[in-house]
Coordinates of C-alpha atoms in Angstrom, one line a residue:
X1 CA 100.0 111.2 84.2
X2 CA 102.6 110.9 87.5
X3 CA 101.1 113.9 88.7
X4 CA 97.4 112.6 88.4
X5 CA 98.6 109.6 89.9
X6 CA 100.0 110.9 93.1
X7 CA 97.4 113.3 93.4
X8 CA 94.6 110.2 93.6
X9 CA 96.8 108.5 96.0
X10 CA 97.1 111.4 98.3
X11 CA 93.6 112.5 98.4
X12 CA 92.5 108.7 98.7
X13 CA 95.1 109.0 101.8
X14 CA 93.7 112.5 103.3
X15 CA 90.1 112.1 102.3
X16 CA 89.4 108.8 102.7
X17 CA 88.2 106.2 99.7
X18 CA 86.3 108.0 96.6
X19 CA 85.9 106.1 93.7
X20 CA 83.8 106.1 90.5
X21 CA 82.9 102.9 88.9
X22 CA 80.6 102.1 85.6
X23 CA 77.2 100.2 86.4
X24 CA 78.4 98.6 83.0
X25 CA 81.9 98.3 81.2
X26 CA 80.7 97.7 77.9
X27 CA 77.8 98.5 75.9
X28 CA 76.6 97.2 72.5
X29 CA 74.4 99.2 70.0
X30 CA 73.0 100.0 66.9
X31 CA 73.2 103.2 64.9
X32 CA 70.0 105.1 65.3
X33 CA 69.1 103.6 69.0
X34 CA 69.0 105.2 72.4
X35 CA 71.9 104.3 75.2
X36 CA 72.0 105.1 79.1
X37 CA 75.7 105.4 80.1
X38 CA 75.8 105.2 83.9
X39 CA 78.7 106.3 86.6
X40 CA 78.4 105.6 90.0
X41 CA 80.5 107.7 92.7
X42 CA 80.9 107.8 96.2
X43 CA 79.2 110.5 98.2
X44 CA 79.0 111.8 101.8
X45 CA 76.1 113.1 103.9
X46 CA 77.1 116.6 102.9
X47 CA 77.7 116.0 99.2
X48 CA 75.9 118.8 97.2
X49 CA 75.6 119.1 93.5
X50 CA 77.5 122.6 93.9
X51 CA 80.9 120.4 94.9
X52 CA 80.7 118.4 91.6
X53 CA 83.0 118.9 88.5
X54 CA 82.1 116.0 86.2
X55 CA 83.9 115.7 82.9
X56 CA 83.1 112.8 80.5
X57 CA 84.7 112.9 77.2
X58 CA 84.6 109.9 74.2
X59 CA 88.1 109.1 73.7
X60 CA 89.0 107.2 69.9
X61 CA 92.2 107.0 68.1
X62 CA 91.9 110.1 66.4
X63 CA 90.7 112.5 68.8
X64 CA 88.7 113.1 71.8
X65 CA 85.4 114.5 72.6
X66 CA 83.6 116.0 75.4
X67 CA 80.4 114.7 75.8
X68 CA 79.4 116.4 78.9
X69 CA 80.5 118.7 81.4
X70 CA 79.2 119.9 85.1
X71 CA 81.4 122.5 86.8
X72 CA 80.2 123.3 90.8
X73 CA 76.9 121.9 89.4
X74 CA 76.4 123.9 86.4
X75 CA 76.0 122.2 83.2
X76 CA 78.3 123.4 80.7
X77 CA 76.8 123.1 77.3
X78 CA 79.6 125.3 75.1
X79 CA 82.2 122.4 75.9
X80 CA 80.1 120.0 74.6
X81 CA 81.4 118.7 71.0
X82 CA 79.6 119.5 68.1
X83 CA 79.0 115.2 67.7
X84 CA 77.3 115.1 70.7
X85 CA 75.1 118.6 70.6
X86 CA 71.7 118.0 70.9
X87 CA 71.7 114.2 72.0
X88 CA 72.8 114.3 75.3
X89 CA 70.4 114.3 78.3
X90 CA 71.2 113.6 81.9
X91 CA 69.5 112.9 85.2
X92 CA 69.8 115.8 87.6
X93 CA 67.7 114.1 90.1
X94 CA 69.9 110.8 91.0
X95 CA 73.0 112.9 90.8
X96 CA 72.6 113.5 94.7
X97 CA 72.4 109.9 95.3
X98 CA 76.4 109.5 93.2
X99 CA 75.2 108.6 90.0
X100 CA 75.9 110.0 87.0
X101 CA 73.2 109.1 83.9
X102 CA 73.6 110.0 80.8
X103 CA 71.2 109.5 77.7
X104 CA 72.9 109.5 73.8
X105 CA 70.3 109.6 71.6
X106 CA 70.1 108.6 67.9
X107 CA 73.7 107.0 68.2
X108 CA 76.5 106.8 65.3
X109 CA 79.0 104.4 64.4
X110 CA 81.3 107.5 65.3
X111 CA 79.7 107.8 69.1
X112 CA 82.1 104.1 69.8
X113 CA 84.9 104.4 71.4
X114 CA 86.3 104.2 75.2
X115 CA 84.2 107.0 77.7
X116 CA 85.8 108.7 80.2
X117 CA 84.0 110.1 83.4
X118 CA 86.6 112.1 85.6
X119 CA 84.5 113.3 88.9
X120 CA 86.4 115.8 91.4
X121 CA 84.5 116.9 94.7
X122 CA 85.5 118.4 97.7
X123 CA 86.8 114.5 99.1
X124 CA 88.3 113.0 96.4
X125 CA 88.5 112.4 92.5
X126 CA 88.5 109.5 90.2
X127 CA 87.6 108.3 86.9
X128 CA 85.4 105.2 85.7
X129 CA 85.4 103.7 82.2
X130 CA 83.4 102.0 79.7
X131 CA 83.5 101.2 76.2
X132 CA 80.6 101.3 73.6
X133 CA 80.7 100.0 70.2
X134 CA 77.8 101.3 67.5
X135 CA 77.0 98.8 64.7
X136 CA 75.9 100.1 61.1
X137 CA 72.3 99.4 61.0
X138 CA 72.0 96.5 58.8
X139 CA 69.5 96.6 55.5
X140 CA 66.6 94.2 56.0
X141 CA 66.6 91.1 53.4
X142 CA 63.8 90.6 51.8
X143 CA 61.4 87.7 53.2
X144 CA 61.7 84.2 51.3
X145 CA 58.9 83.0 49.3
X146 CA 58.6 79.7 49.4
X147 CA 59.2 77.9 46.3
X148 CA 57.1 74.6 46.2
X149 CA 59.8 72.6 43.7
X150 CA 62.5 73.0 46.6
X151 CA 60.1 72.3 49.3
X152 CA 58.7 69.0 47.5
X153 CA 63.0 68.4 46.5
X154 CA 63.6 68.6 50.4
X155 CA 60.8 66.4 51.6
X156 CA 62.5 63.4 49.3
X157 CA 65.9 64.2 50.5
X158 CA 64.7 64.2 53.9
X159 CA 63.0 60.8 53.2
X160 CA 66.1 59.1 51.9
X161 CA 68.1 60.5 54.8
X162 CA 65.7 58.3 57.2
X163 CA 66.2 55.3 54.8
X164 CA 70.1 55.4 55.0
X165 CA 69.9 56.4 58.9
X166 CA 67.9 52.9 59.0
X167 CA 70.1 50.9 57.0
X168 CA 72.8 52.2 58.7
X169 CA 71.1 51.2 62.5
X170 CA 70.4 47.8 61.1
X171 CA 73.7 47.0 59.7
X172 CA 75.4 48.1 63.0
X173 CA 72.7 45.7 64.7
X174 CA 73.5 42.8 62.8
X175 CA 77.2 43.0 63.1
X176 CA 76.6 43.2 67.1
X177 CA 75.2 39.9 66.9
X178 CA 77.7 38.6 64.7
X179 CA 80.6 39.2 66.6
X180 CA 78.6 38.4 69.7
X181 CA 78.1 34.8 67.9
X182 CA 81.4 34.8 67.0
X183 CA 82.8 35.1 70.5
X184 CA 80.3 32.4 71.7
X185 CA 81.3 30.0 69.2
X186 CA 85.2 30.7 69.9
X187 CA 84.0 30.0 74.2
X188 CA 82.0 27.7 73.3
X189 CA 85.3 25.5 71.4
X190 CA 87.7 26.6 73.8
X191 CA 85.9 24.6 76.4
X192 CA 84.8 21.9 74.1
X193 CA 88.8 21.6 73.7
X194 CA 90.0 21.9 77.2
X195 CA 87.5 19.0 78.5
X196 CA 88.7 16.8 75.7
X197 CA 92.4 17.3 76.9
X198 CA 90.9 16.5 80.5

């Protein structure tokens, strides 16, 4: 790991800044859906797919599985893990623009994890990572059928609630009026008492 960090630092110092980014750091999807994972990287005027070495894999607590490998601009299908065979497509056209777009189809829950993509060129080395969480497909609940008994009861319960709120509101108004009258009475009595003393 230390060697890799030193290599990255030395390449960045000598060759300029080469950076690999992800367009999205976290993805959420359901089982059997498709998703597109995308990384971007720094290009130069003379960037050629032949000078690119790309290695993308899925890392979980249990194992690492090769998602995609490009060596000298040529895809290496035999390195791909059995888990992804026939389910990963890539956009060759956007590679020259510094974008790696991988389409993963028919997602499975075991596709969840950290995806790391390492890009090496003749002018730099870097990697980017993102997370994918694939949730299991939920069974669709049967639609509820309206029950007329429950519907009638809920209407009367709603009417009872409205009456309760009206009663509470009127009680609050009466309490406020009584408090104001009491305060006015006290003020009036204090004024009368004060004038009687004078």
